[in-house]
Short mmCIF file of N, CA and C in Angstrom, two decimals:
data_model
loop_
_atom_site.label_atom_id
_atom_site.label_comp_id
_atom_site.label_asym_id
_atom_site.label_seq_id
_atom_site.Cartn_x
_atom_site.Cartn_y
_atom_site.Cartn_z
N MET L 1 -12.26 -33.27 13.69
CA MET L 1 -13.31 -33.55 14.67
C MET L 1 -12.98 -34.92 15.16
N GLN L 2 -12.88 -36.05 14.10
CA GLN L 2 -13.15 -37.31 14.79
C GLN L 2 -11.89 -37.40 15.71
N SER L 3 -10.62 -37.09 15.35
CA SER L 3 -9.40 -37.22 16.02
C SER L 3 -9.65 -36.75 17.36
N ARG L 4 -10.31 -35.83 17.79
CA ARG L 4 -10.67 -34.97 18.91
C ARG L 4 -11.90 -36.21 19.69
N THR L 5 -12.47 -37.00 19.15
CA THR L 5 -13.19 -37.84 19.68
C THR L 5 -12.43 -38.65 20.25
N VAL L 6 -11.57 -39.49 19.50
CA VAL L 6 -10.60 -40.48 19.69
C VAL L 6 -9.85 -39.95 20.85
N GLU L 7 -9.19 -38.82 20.98
CA GLU L 7 -8.45 -38.07 21.99
C GLU L 7 -9.33 -38.32 23.34
N VAL L 8 -10.67 -37.88 23.19
CA VAL L 8 -11.32 -37.83 24.50
C VAL L 8 -11.63 -39.06 24.91
N GLU L 9 -11.83 -40.20 24.23
CA GLU L 9 -12.04 -41.55 24.52
C GLU L 9 -10.71 -42.31 25.21
N ALA L 10 -9.67 -41.80 24.57
CA ALA L 10 -8.60 -42.39 25.29
C ALA L 10 -8.06 -41.88 26.32
N LEU L 11 -8.58 -40.57 26.67
CA LEU L 11 -8.47 -39.74 28.02
C LEU L 11 -9.19 -40.39 28.95
N MET L 12 -10.58 -40.66 28.59
CA MET L 12 -11.33 -41.24 29.68
C MET L 12 -10.77 -42.44 29.87
N GLN L 13 -10.46 -43.60 29.13
CA GLN L 13 -9.87 -44.82 29.40
C GLN L 13 -8.39 -44.74 30.23
N GLU L 14 -7.86 -43.88 29.78
CA GLU L 14 -6.53 -43.54 30.72
C GLU L 14 -6.99 -43.39 32.09
N ILE L 15 -7.89 -42.49 32.44
CA ILE L 15 -8.36 -41.90 33.75
C ILE L 15 -9.10 -43.12 34.26
N GLY L 16 -9.63 -43.87 33.77
CA GLY L 16 -10.20 -44.91 34.27
C GLY L 16 -12.01 -44.64 34.32
N LEU L 17 -12.46 -43.76 33.55
CA LEU L 17 -13.67 -43.33 33.71
C LEU L 17 -14.49 -44.53 32.78
N PRO L 18 -15.74 -44.92 33.35
CA PRO L 18 -16.45 -45.79 32.59
C PRO L 18 -17.13 -45.39 31.18
N ALA L 19 -17.21 -45.92 30.27
CA ALA L 19 -17.54 -45.83 28.98
C ALA L 19 -19.12 -45.53 28.82
N ALA L 20 -19.79 -46.12 29.97
CA ALA L 20 -21.23 -46.01 29.77
C ALA L 20 -21.86 -44.62 30.29
N GLY L 21 -22.80 -44.00 29.93
CA GLY L 21 -23.15 -42.75 30.12
C GLY L 21 -22.16 -41.50 29.92
N PHE L 22 -20.93 -41.43 29.09
CA PHE L 22 -20.47 -40.55 28.48
C PHE L 22 -20.26 -40.56 27.08
N ARG L 23 -20.36 -39.41 26.68
CA ARG L 23 -20.38 -39.35 25.17
C ARG L 23 -19.35 -38.36 24.86
N PRO L 24 -18.06 -39.09 24.31
CA PRO L 24 -17.18 -38.24 23.86
C PRO L 24 -17.37 -37.22 22.72
N GLN L 25 -18.50 -37.31 21.84
CA GLN L 25 -18.26 -36.59 20.65
C GLN L 25 -19.14 -35.39 21.39
N VAL L 26 -19.76 -35.17 22.46
CA VAL L 26 -20.41 -34.17 23.16
C VAL L 26 -19.31 -33.41 23.56
N ILE L 27 -18.47 -34.37 24.39
CA ILE L 27 -17.23 -33.38 25.01
C ILE L 27 -16.26 -32.69 24.14
N ALA L 28 -16.05 -33.59 23.08
CA ALA L 28 -15.24 -33.08 21.88
C ALA L 28 -15.81 -31.85 21.32
N ASP L 29 -17.16 -31.79 20.99
CA ASP L 29 -17.81 -30.81 20.48
C ASP L 29 -17.74 -29.53 21.43
N ARG L 30 -17.78 -29.45 22.66
CA ARG L 30 -17.54 -28.53 23.70
C ARG L 30 -16.43 -27.95 23.79
N LEU L 31 -15.40 -29.00 23.51
CA LEU L 31 -13.73 -28.34 23.46
C LEU L 31 -13.43 -27.69 22.30
N GLU L 32 -14.12 -28.01 20.96
CA GLU L 32 -13.95 -27.40 19.66
C GLU L 32 -14.50 -26.32 19.63
N HIS L 33 -15.82 -26.06 20.46
CA HIS L 33 -16.58 -24.89 20.39
C HIS L 33 -15.75 -23.68 21.25
N ARG L 34 -15.03 -24.14 22.56
CA ARG L 34 -14.39 -23.23 22.93
C ARG L 34 -12.90 -22.72 22.55
N SER L 35 -12.51 -23.61 21.56
CA SER L 35 -11.13 -23.23 20.96
C SER L 35 -11.67 -22.14 19.89
N ARG L 36 -13.05 -22.34 19.17
CA ARG L 36 -13.24 -21.27 18.07
C ARG L 36 -13.63 -19.88 18.65
N THR L 37 -13.91 -20.03 20.11
CA THR L 37 -14.42 -18.57 20.78
C THR L 37 -13.44 -17.82 21.37
N ALA L 38 -12.07 -18.50 21.32
CA ALA L 38 -11.17 -17.72 21.69
C ALA L 38 -10.13 -17.60 20.74
N ARG L 39 -10.56 -16.57 19.93
CA ARG L 39 -9.86 -16.16 18.76
C ARG L 39 -9.00 -15.15 19.06
N PRO L 40 -7.88 -15.09 18.31
CA PRO L 40 -6.84 -13.70 18.59
C PRO L 40 -7.55 -12.60 18.12
N ALA L 41 -8.29 -12.61 16.70
CA ALA L 41 -9.00 -11.51 16.20
C ALA L 41 -9.98 -10.83 17.54
N GLY L 42 -10.58 -11.70 18.50
CA GLY L 42 -11.08 -11.12 19.65
C GLY L 42 -10.42 -10.29 20.52
N ARG L 43 -8.97 -10.78 20.83
CA ARG L 43 -8.18 -10.02 21.25
C ARG L 43 -7.56 -8.39 20.90
N ARG L 44 -7.63 -8.77 19.50
CA ARG L 44 -7.18 -7.73 18.77
C ARG L 44 -8.35 -6.50 19.02
N ALA L 45 -9.49 -6.78 18.88
CA ALA L 45 -10.67 -6.02 19.01
C ALA L 45 -10.86 -5.36 20.35
N ASP L 46 -10.34 -6.41 21.45
CA ASP L 46 -10.31 -5.74 22.77
C ASP L 46 -9.54 -4.71 22.95
N VAL L 47 -8.04 -4.69 22.20
CA VAL L 47 -6.80 -3.76 22.52
C VAL L 47 -7.15 -2.63 21.66
N ILE L 48 -8.20 -2.68 20.83
CA ILE L 48 -8.41 -1.42 19.81
C ILE L 48 -9.61 -0.81 20.54
N GLY L 49 -10.65 -1.72 21.44
CA GLY L 49 -11.68 -0.82 22.01
C GLY L 49 -10.72 -0.16 23.28
N SER L 50 -10.14 -0.68 24.04
CA SER L 50 -9.44 -0.29 24.99
C SER L 50 -8.57 1.09 24.42
N LEU L 51 -7.91 1.07 23.28
CA LEU L 51 -7.26 2.32 22.92
C LEU L 51 -8.52 3.32 22.72
N ILE L 52 -9.52 2.94 21.74
CA ILE L 52 -10.50 4.05 21.69
C ILE L 52 -10.78 4.64 23.05
N GLY L 53 -11.20 3.56 24.03
CA GLY L 53 -11.55 4.33 25.35
C GLY L 53 -10.77 5.22 25.94
N PHE L 54 -9.44 5.11 25.74
CA PHE L 54 -8.45 5.89 26.39
C PHE L 54 -8.28 6.97 25.45
N LEU L 55 -8.39 7.03 24.32
CA LEU L 55 -8.52 8.27 23.38
C LEU L 55 -9.56 9.07 23.87
N THR L 56 -10.59 8.72 24.33
CA THR L 56 -12.00 9.22 24.41
C THR L 56 -11.99 9.97 25.90
N ALA L 57 -11.41 8.93 26.76
CA ALA L 57 -11.04 9.80 28.10
C ALA L 57 -9.99 10.73 28.03
N ALA L 58 -9.04 10.93 27.25
CA ALA L 58 -8.18 11.78 27.01
C ALA L 58 -8.71 13.19 26.32
N VAL L 59 -9.36 13.20 25.25
CA VAL L 59 -10.20 13.88 24.67
C VAL L 59 -11.26 14.84 25.75
N VAL L 60 -12.09 14.28 26.42
CA VAL L 60 -12.91 14.46 27.36
C VAL L 60 -12.18 15.04 28.46
N THR L 61 -11.13 14.69 28.91
CA THR L 61 -10.35 15.35 29.76
C THR L 61 -9.68 16.77 29.14
N VAL L 62 -9.15 16.66 28.24
CA VAL L 62 -8.74 17.91 27.52
C VAL L 62 -9.66 18.87 27.34
N ALA L 63 -10.97 18.52 26.80
CA ALA L 63 -12.02 19.40 26.41
C ALA L 63 -12.66 20.01 27.80
N CYS L 64 -12.71 19.18 28.75
CA CYS L 64 -13.17 19.81 30.04
C CYS L 64 -12.35 20.68 30.51
N ILE L 65 -10.96 20.45 30.77
CA ILE L 65 -9.99 21.40 31.16
C ILE L 65 -9.73 22.62 30.40
N LEU L 66 -9.93 22.62 28.96
CA LEU L 66 -9.90 23.94 28.36
C LEU L 66 -11.52 24.54 28.45
N GLY L 67 -12.55 23.95 28.38
CA GLY L 67 -13.66 24.74 28.74
C GLY L 67 -13.55 25.28 30.26
N TRP L 68 -13.40 24.64 31.13
CA TRP L 68 -12.99 25.25 32.45
C TRP L 68 -12.08 26.85 32.35
N ALA L 69 -10.73 26.43 31.54
CA ALA L 69 -9.92 27.60 31.45
C ALA L 69 -10.52 28.63 30.74
N ILE L 70 -11.42 28.33 29.67
CA ILE L 70 -11.78 29.37 28.78
C ILE L 70 -13.05 30.48 29.75
N SER L 71 -13.86 29.51 30.30
CA SER L 71 -15.10 30.32 30.66
C SER L 71 -14.62 30.54 32.28
N TYR L 72 -13.56 30.26 32.92
CA TYR L 72 -13.21 30.59 34.23
C TYR L 72 -13.23 32.22 34.32
N HIS L 73 -12.60 33.07 33.50
CA HIS L 73 -12.37 34.54 33.82
C HIS L 73 -13.72 35.02 33.46
N PRO L 74 -14.58 34.65 32.50
CA PRO L 74 -15.92 35.39 32.36
C PRO L 74 -17.12 34.96 33.62
N LEU L 75 -16.58 33.90 34.13
CA LEU L 75 -17.47 33.58 35.58
C LEU L 75 -16.94 34.47 36.64
N GLN L 76 -15.58 34.48 36.90
CA GLN L 76 -14.81 35.27 37.63
C GLN L 76 -15.38 36.75 37.73
N ASN L 77 -15.40 37.75 36.38
CA ASN L 77 -15.56 38.64 36.18
C ASN L 77 -17.10 39.13 36.62
N VAL L 78 -18.16 38.06 36.27
CA VAL L 78 -19.47 38.24 36.81
C VAL L 78 -19.46 38.36 38.42
N ALA L 79 -18.69 37.55 38.94
CA ALA L 79 -18.75 37.46 40.54
C ALA L 79 -18.02 38.94 40.80
N LEU L 80 -17.09 39.31 40.25
CA LEU L 80 -16.27 40.45 40.53
C LEU L 80 -17.10 41.57 40.73
N SER L 81 -18.10 41.82 40.03
CA SER L 81 -19.34 42.99 40.27
C SER L 81 -20.05 42.84 41.67
N ARG L 82 -19.87 41.72 42.28
CA ARG L 82 -20.87 41.57 43.32
C ARG L 82 -20.20 40.94 44.63
N LEU L 83 -18.93 40.30 44.39
CA LEU L 83 -18.08 40.25 45.60
C LEU L 83 -16.70 40.78 45.66
N PRO L 84 -15.74 40.75 46.78
CA PRO L 84 -14.76 41.34 46.97
C PRO L 84 -14.05 40.38 46.05
N ARG L 85 -12.90 40.87 45.62
CA ARG L 85 -11.84 40.35 44.61
C ARG L 85 -11.36 39.06 45.23
N ASN L 86 -10.69 39.02 46.21
CA ASN L 86 -10.56 37.58 46.95
C ASN L 86 -11.64 36.56 46.88
N LEU L 87 -12.71 36.94 47.08
CA LEU L 87 -13.81 36.02 47.03
C LEU L 87 -14.08 35.44 45.51
N SER L 88 -14.08 36.42 44.65
CA SER L 88 -14.76 36.13 43.15
C SER L 88 -13.54 35.39 42.58
N GLN L 89 -12.35 35.29 42.79
CA GLN L 89 -11.58 34.32 42.40
C GLN L 89 -11.97 32.86 42.38
N TYR L 90 -12.87 32.33 43.49
CA TYR L 90 -12.88 31.25 43.80
C TYR L 90 -14.73 31.05 43.53
N TRP L 91 -15.19 32.01 43.00
CA TRP L 91 -16.53 31.89 42.63
C TRP L 91 -16.68 30.59 41.77
N PRO L 92 -15.98 30.95 40.74
CA PRO L 92 -16.52 29.68 39.46
C PRO L 92 -16.33 28.44 40.05
N VAL L 93 -15.93 28.06 41.31
CA VAL L 93 -15.80 26.65 41.90
C VAL L 93 -17.38 26.11 42.38
N VAL L 94 -18.11 27.54 42.54
CA VAL L 94 -19.45 27.10 43.21
C VAL L 94 -20.30 26.78 41.69
N ILE L 95 -20.00 27.05 40.57
CA ILE L 95 -20.37 26.20 39.60
C ILE L 95 -19.93 25.02 39.18
N TYR L 96 -18.48 24.98 39.03
CA TYR L 96 -17.91 23.78 38.67
C TYR L 96 -17.90 22.58 39.86
N GLY L 97 -18.19 23.04 41.11
CA GLY L 97 -17.89 21.81 42.02
C GLY L 97 -19.12 21.02 41.90
N PRO L 98 -20.19 21.51 41.80
CA PRO L 98 -21.40 20.47 41.72
C PRO L 98 -21.32 19.92 40.27
N TRP L 99 -20.87 20.47 39.57
CA TRP L 99 -20.98 19.90 38.10
C TRP L 99 -19.62 18.75 38.26
N MET L 100 -18.62 19.06 38.75
CA MET L 100 -17.60 17.92 38.59
C MET L 100 -18.04 16.77 39.54
N ALA L 101 -18.75 17.02 40.66
CA ALA L 101 -19.23 16.12 41.65
C ALA L 101 -19.86 14.95 40.61
N SER L 102 -20.99 15.60 39.93
CA SER L 102 -22.08 14.90 39.61
C SER L 102 -21.49 14.15 38.11
N SER L 103 -20.51 14.77 37.61
CA SER L 103 -19.92 14.09 36.48
C SER L 103 -19.17 12.53 36.95
N LEU L 104 -18.54 13.01 38.14
CA LEU L 104 -17.93 11.82 38.66
C LEU L 104 -18.95 10.50 39.13
N SER L 105 -20.06 11.11 39.33
CA SER L 105 -21.31 10.12 39.99
C SER L 105 -21.63 9.42 38.60
N VAL L 106 -21.80 10.37 37.60
CA VAL L 106 -22.17 9.80 36.47
C VAL L 106 -21.22 8.68 35.75
N LEU L 107 -19.99 8.95 35.73
CA LEU L 107 -18.87 7.99 35.35
C LEU L 107 -19.00 6.70 36.27
N ARG L 108 -19.02 6.89 37.36
CA ARG L 108 -18.93 5.84 38.33
C ARG L 108 -20.28 4.92 37.96
N ALA L 109 -21.55 5.45 37.81
CA ALA L 109 -22.55 4.87 37.54
C ALA L 109 -22.59 4.19 36.16
N ALA L 110 -21.80 4.88 35.16
CA ALA L 110 -21.76 4.17 33.83
C ALA L 110 -20.86 2.86 33.99
N LEU L 111 -19.77 2.79 34.50
CA LEU L 111 -18.96 1.78 35.08
C LEU L 111 -19.67 0.76 35.39
N GLY L 112 -20.57 0.87 36.47
CA GLY L 112 -21.58 -0.12 37.17
C GLY L 112 -22.64 -0.50 36.28
N GLY L 113 -22.97 0.19 35.16
CA GLY L 113 -23.94 -0.37 34.18
C GLY L 113 -25.08 0.49 34.87
N ARG L 114 -25.16 1.30 35.39
CA ARG L 114 -26.55 2.10 35.79
C ARG L 114 -26.69 3.35 35.46
N LYS L 115 -27.89 3.96 35.49
CA LYS L 115 -28.09 5.35 34.68
C LYS L 115 -28.58 6.03 35.93
N VAL L 116 -27.79 7.54 35.86
CA VAL L 116 -28.45 8.30 36.95
C VAL L 116 -28.90 9.61 36.59
N ALA L 117 -30.06 9.66 36.68
CA ALA L 117 -30.88 11.02 36.02
C ALA L 117 -30.75 12.12 37.05
N ASN L 118 -30.77 11.70 38.02
CA ASN L 118 -30.58 12.95 39.10
C ASN L 118 -28.98 13.62 38.64
N SER L 119 -27.98 12.98 38.82
CA SER L 119 -26.66 13.69 38.43
C SER L 119 -26.86 14.27 37.25
N TRP L 120 -27.23 13.59 36.05
CA TRP L 120 -27.48 14.35 34.62
C TRP L 120 -28.10 15.65 35.01
N THR L 121 -29.09 15.58 35.46
CA THR L 121 -29.85 16.80 35.51
C THR L 121 -28.95 18.00 36.39
N ILE L 122 -28.33 17.77 37.39
CA ILE L 122 -27.36 18.63 38.18
C ILE L 122 -26.21 18.94 36.90
N ILE L 123 -25.70 18.20 36.24
CA ILE L 123 -24.92 18.65 35.09
C ILE L 123 -25.49 19.43 34.22
N LEU L 124 -26.73 19.17 33.57
CA LEU L 124 -27.39 20.21 32.82
C LEU L 124 -27.63 21.36 33.17
N VAL L 125 -28.22 21.60 34.56
CA VAL L 125 -28.46 22.89 35.23
C VAL L 125 -27.19 23.57 35.42
N PHE L 126 -26.38 23.12 35.85
CA PHE L 126 -24.87 23.93 36.05
C PHE L 126 -24.48 24.06 35.05
N ALA L 127 -24.35 23.39 33.77
CA ALA L 127 -23.79 23.78 32.61
C ALA L 127 -24.52 25.02 32.14
N GLY L 128 -25.70 24.94 32.20
CA GLY L 128 -26.62 25.89 31.75
C GLY L 128 -26.22 27.25 32.58
N ILE L 129 -26.28 27.09 33.73
CA ILE L 129 -26.03 28.25 34.24
C ILE L 129 -24.63 29.01 34.00
N ALA L 130 -23.54 28.08 33.78
CA ALA L 130 -22.25 28.38 33.27
C ALA L 130 -22.13 29.00 31.99
N SER L 131 -22.92 28.65 31.08
CA SER L 131 -23.03 29.01 29.60
C SER L 131 -23.70 30.43 29.81
N ALA L 132 -24.75 30.32 30.66
CA ALA L 132 -25.53 31.65 30.41
C ALA L 132 -24.88 33.14 31.39
N LEU L 133 -23.88 32.76 32.23
CA LEU L 133 -23.33 33.51 33.00
C LEU L 133 -21.79 33.94 32.20
N CYS L 134 -21.58 33.18 31.39
CA CYS L 134 -20.38 33.44 30.35
C CYS L 134 -21.02 34.39 29.10
N ILE L 135 -22.06 34.11 28.74
CA ILE L 135 -22.67 34.59 27.81
C ILE L 135 -22.91 36.40 28.18
N VAL L 136 -23.62 36.39 29.71
CA VAL L 136 -23.93 37.57 30.35
C VAL L 136 -22.60 38.55 30.06
N ASP L 137 -21.35 38.04 30.34
CA ASP L 137 -20.41 38.82 30.51
C ASP L 137 -19.78 39.32 28.99
N THR L 138 -20.26 38.98 27.95
CA THR L 138 -19.58 39.20 26.59
C THR L 138 -20.44 40.49 26.07
N PRO L 139 -19.84 40.88 25.01
CA PRO L 139 -20.65 41.93 24.11
C PRO L 139 -21.88 41.07 23.51
N SER L 140 -22.85 41.75 22.91
CA SER L 140 -24.07 41.01 22.67
C SER L 140 -23.86 40.66 20.87
N THR L 141 -23.02 40.45 20.67
CA THR L 141 -22.89 39.88 19.38
C THR L 141 -23.12 38.17 19.11
N LEU L 142 -23.57 37.78 18.35
CA LEU L 142 -23.62 36.29 18.04
C LEU L 142 -22.59 35.67 18.17
N PRO L 143 -21.70 35.42 17.57
CA PRO L 143 -20.37 34.95 17.42
C PRO L 143 -19.77 34.98 18.93
N GLU L 144 -19.73 36.19 19.55
CA GLU L 144 -18.99 36.30 20.67
C GLU L 144 -19.48 35.22 21.97
N ALA L 145 -21.09 35.50 21.77
CA ALA L 145 -21.97 34.75 22.74
C ALA L 145 -21.82 33.26 22.44
N VAL L 146 -21.64 32.72 21.17
CA VAL L 146 -21.42 31.42 21.03
C VAL L 146 -20.00 31.01 21.76
N VAL L 147 -18.97 31.73 21.28
CA VAL L 147 -17.71 31.42 21.97
C VAL L 147 -17.56 31.45 23.28
N ALA L 148 -18.24 32.34 24.00
CA ALA L 148 -18.43 32.36 25.44
C ALA L 148 -19.22 31.40 26.14
N GLY L 149 -20.49 31.04 25.16
CA GLY L 149 -21.09 30.06 25.93
C GLY L 149 -20.95 28.35 25.61
N LEU L 150 -20.17 28.26 24.70
CA LEU L 150 -20.07 26.88 24.28
C LEU L 150 -19.26 25.96 24.85
N PRO L 151 -18.16 26.36 25.52
CA PRO L 151 -17.08 25.53 26.49
C PRO L 151 -18.02 24.77 27.43
N PRO L 152 -19.10 25.22 28.18
CA PRO L 152 -19.71 24.25 29.15
C PRO L 152 -20.28 23.32 28.65
N VAL L 153 -21.09 23.57 27.22
CA VAL L 153 -21.74 22.80 26.50
C VAL L 153 -21.00 21.67 26.09
N THR L 154 -19.81 22.05 25.32
CA THR L 154 -18.91 21.13 24.91
C THR L 154 -18.50 20.01 25.93
N ALA L 155 -18.29 20.58 27.31
CA ALA L 155 -17.89 19.43 28.28
C ALA L 155 -19.04 18.66 28.57
N VAL L 156 -20.30 18.91 28.39
CA VAL L 156 -21.39 18.26 28.80
C VAL L 156 -21.49 16.99 27.54
N VAL L 157 -21.31 17.48 26.32
CA VAL L 157 -21.41 16.54 25.14
C VAL L 157 -20.30 15.46 25.50
N CYS L 158 -19.24 15.90 25.22
CA CYS L 158 -17.87 15.26 25.61
C CYS L 158 -18.24 14.19 26.81
N LEU L 159 -18.82 14.54 27.73
CA LEU L 159 -18.89 13.45 28.87
C LEU L 159 -20.05 12.80 28.55
N GLN L 160 -21.14 13.21 27.88
CA GLN L 160 -22.28 12.12 27.67
C GLN L 160 -21.63 10.96 26.61
N GLN L 161 -21.03 11.49 25.51
CA GLN L 161 -20.28 10.50 24.50
C GLN L 161 -19.32 9.44 25.53
N MET L 162 -18.67 10.15 26.39
CA MET L 162 -17.94 9.01 27.16
C MET L 162 -18.62 8.12 27.90
N VAL L 163 -19.67 8.48 28.45
CA VAL L 163 -20.63 7.65 29.11
C VAL L 163 -21.33 6.77 28.28
N ARG L 164 -21.70 7.09 27.24
CA ARG L 164 -22.15 6.22 26.29
C ARG L 164 -21.16 4.90 25.69
N GLN L 165 -20.04 5.44 25.47
CA GLN L 165 -18.94 4.20 25.42
C GLN L 165 -18.61 3.28 26.72
N LEU L 166 -18.73 3.89 27.56
CA LEU L 166 -18.63 3.20 28.81
C LEU L 166 -19.54 2.12 28.76
N LEU L 167 -20.89 2.74 28.70
CA LEU L 167 -21.82 1.61 28.70
C LEU L 167 -22.03 0.41 27.64
N ALA L 168 -21.82 0.85 26.43
CA ALA L 168 -21.79 0.19 25.22
C ALA L 168 -20.52 -1.09 25.85
N ALA L 169 -19.26 -0.77 26.23
CA ALA L 169 -18.42 -1.66 26.44
C ALA L 169 -18.61 -2.44 27.59
N ARG L 170 -19.45 -1.97 28.42
CA ARG L 170 -20.38 -2.63 29.57
C ARG L 170 -20.74 -3.90 28.97
N GLN L 171 -21.84 -3.46 28.02
CA GLN L 171 -22.83 -4.42 27.52
C GLN L 171 -22.24 -5.33 26.84
N VAL L 172 -21.05 -5.08 26.01
CA VAL L 172 -20.38 -6.02 25.03
C VAL L 172 -19.79 -6.87 25.97
N SER L 173 -19.04 -6.47 27.00
CA SER L 173 -18.49 -7.44 27.98
C SER L 173 -19.43 -8.59 28.65
N GLN L 174 -20.53 -7.92 29.00
CA GLN L 174 -21.72 -8.78 29.66
C GLN L 174 -22.14 -9.71 28.66
N ASP L 175 -22.48 -9.44 27.24
CA ASP L 175 -22.72 -10.37 26.22
C ASP L 175 -21.69 -11.53 26.21
N ASP L 176 -20.01 -11.02 26.34
CA ASP L 176 -19.00 -12.12 26.04
C ASP L 176 -19.46 -13.09 27.30
N VAL L 177 -19.59 -12.40 28.26
CA VAL L 177 -19.80 -13.37 29.74
C VAL L 177 -20.86 -14.63 29.47
N ARG L 178 -22.06 -13.93 28.90
CA ARG L 178 -23.22 -14.72 28.75
C ARG L 178 -23.14 -15.86 27.66
N GLN L 179 -22.17 -15.71 26.60
CA GLN L 179 -21.73 -16.55 25.47
C GLN L 179 -20.79 -17.48 25.92
N THR L 180 -20.00 -17.23 26.81
CA THR L 180 -19.02 -17.94 27.33
C THR L 180 -19.45 -19.24 28.31
N PRO L 181 -19.37 -20.58 28.05
CA PRO L 181 -19.55 -21.54 28.69
C PRO L 181 -18.90 -21.63 30.05
N SER L 182 -19.63 -21.71 31.02
CA SER L 182 -19.21 -21.96 32.38
C SER L 182 -18.48 -23.41 32.65
N HIS L 183 -17.38 -23.53 33.58
CA HIS L 183 -16.90 -24.83 33.64
C HIS L 183 -17.82 -25.92 34.38
N ARG L 184 -18.61 -25.42 35.31
CA ARG L 184 -19.82 -26.48 35.59
C ARG L 184 -20.63 -26.82 34.27
N ALA L 185 -20.87 -26.10 33.65
CA ALA L 185 -21.74 -26.72 32.36
C ALA L 185 -21.17 -27.64 31.64
N SER L 186 -19.79 -27.95 31.59
CA SER L 186 -18.81 -28.81 30.67
C SER L 186 -18.45 -30.11 31.65
N ARG L 187 -18.83 -30.09 32.83
CA ARG L 187 -18.71 -31.16 33.46
C ARG L 187 -19.74 -32.27 33.28
#
């Protein structure tokens, strides 16, 4: 630490700054603090956090696509009893359209650090509708009802976990910004 103080004093004399009013020890302490906060372990944690975030996004995407694929035909079969065949094949989009738009809204809000209760309500309502209509199309045994109704619920749970990770990552990055001294404070 003493060598840092000597280095700062020498630098001040070299530049031609007056010694009065300057405290080289304070400047040296700030430089030392900056070097301690920029650890390679922090970078490693950032890389691991990014990897976990990527894996979470991949799992959520796969779960949502599989949930959509599994529940598409039961929803189409429910519509087939009421609509012509050419329209019934598109009817599941009526369920998944608002759900997908609200999911994207929730993800965008999470990236911005905001919460959106309205979008979550839409997601829950349409996931409930999708689950109920899928269950209606199955025989009335409990295992078959669970198999039919679970994919929309799984997609909602996965989305909620991804949003929690995004909000947590955003909170950590905001805490890091608050802890990092600004350049103006060091002058």
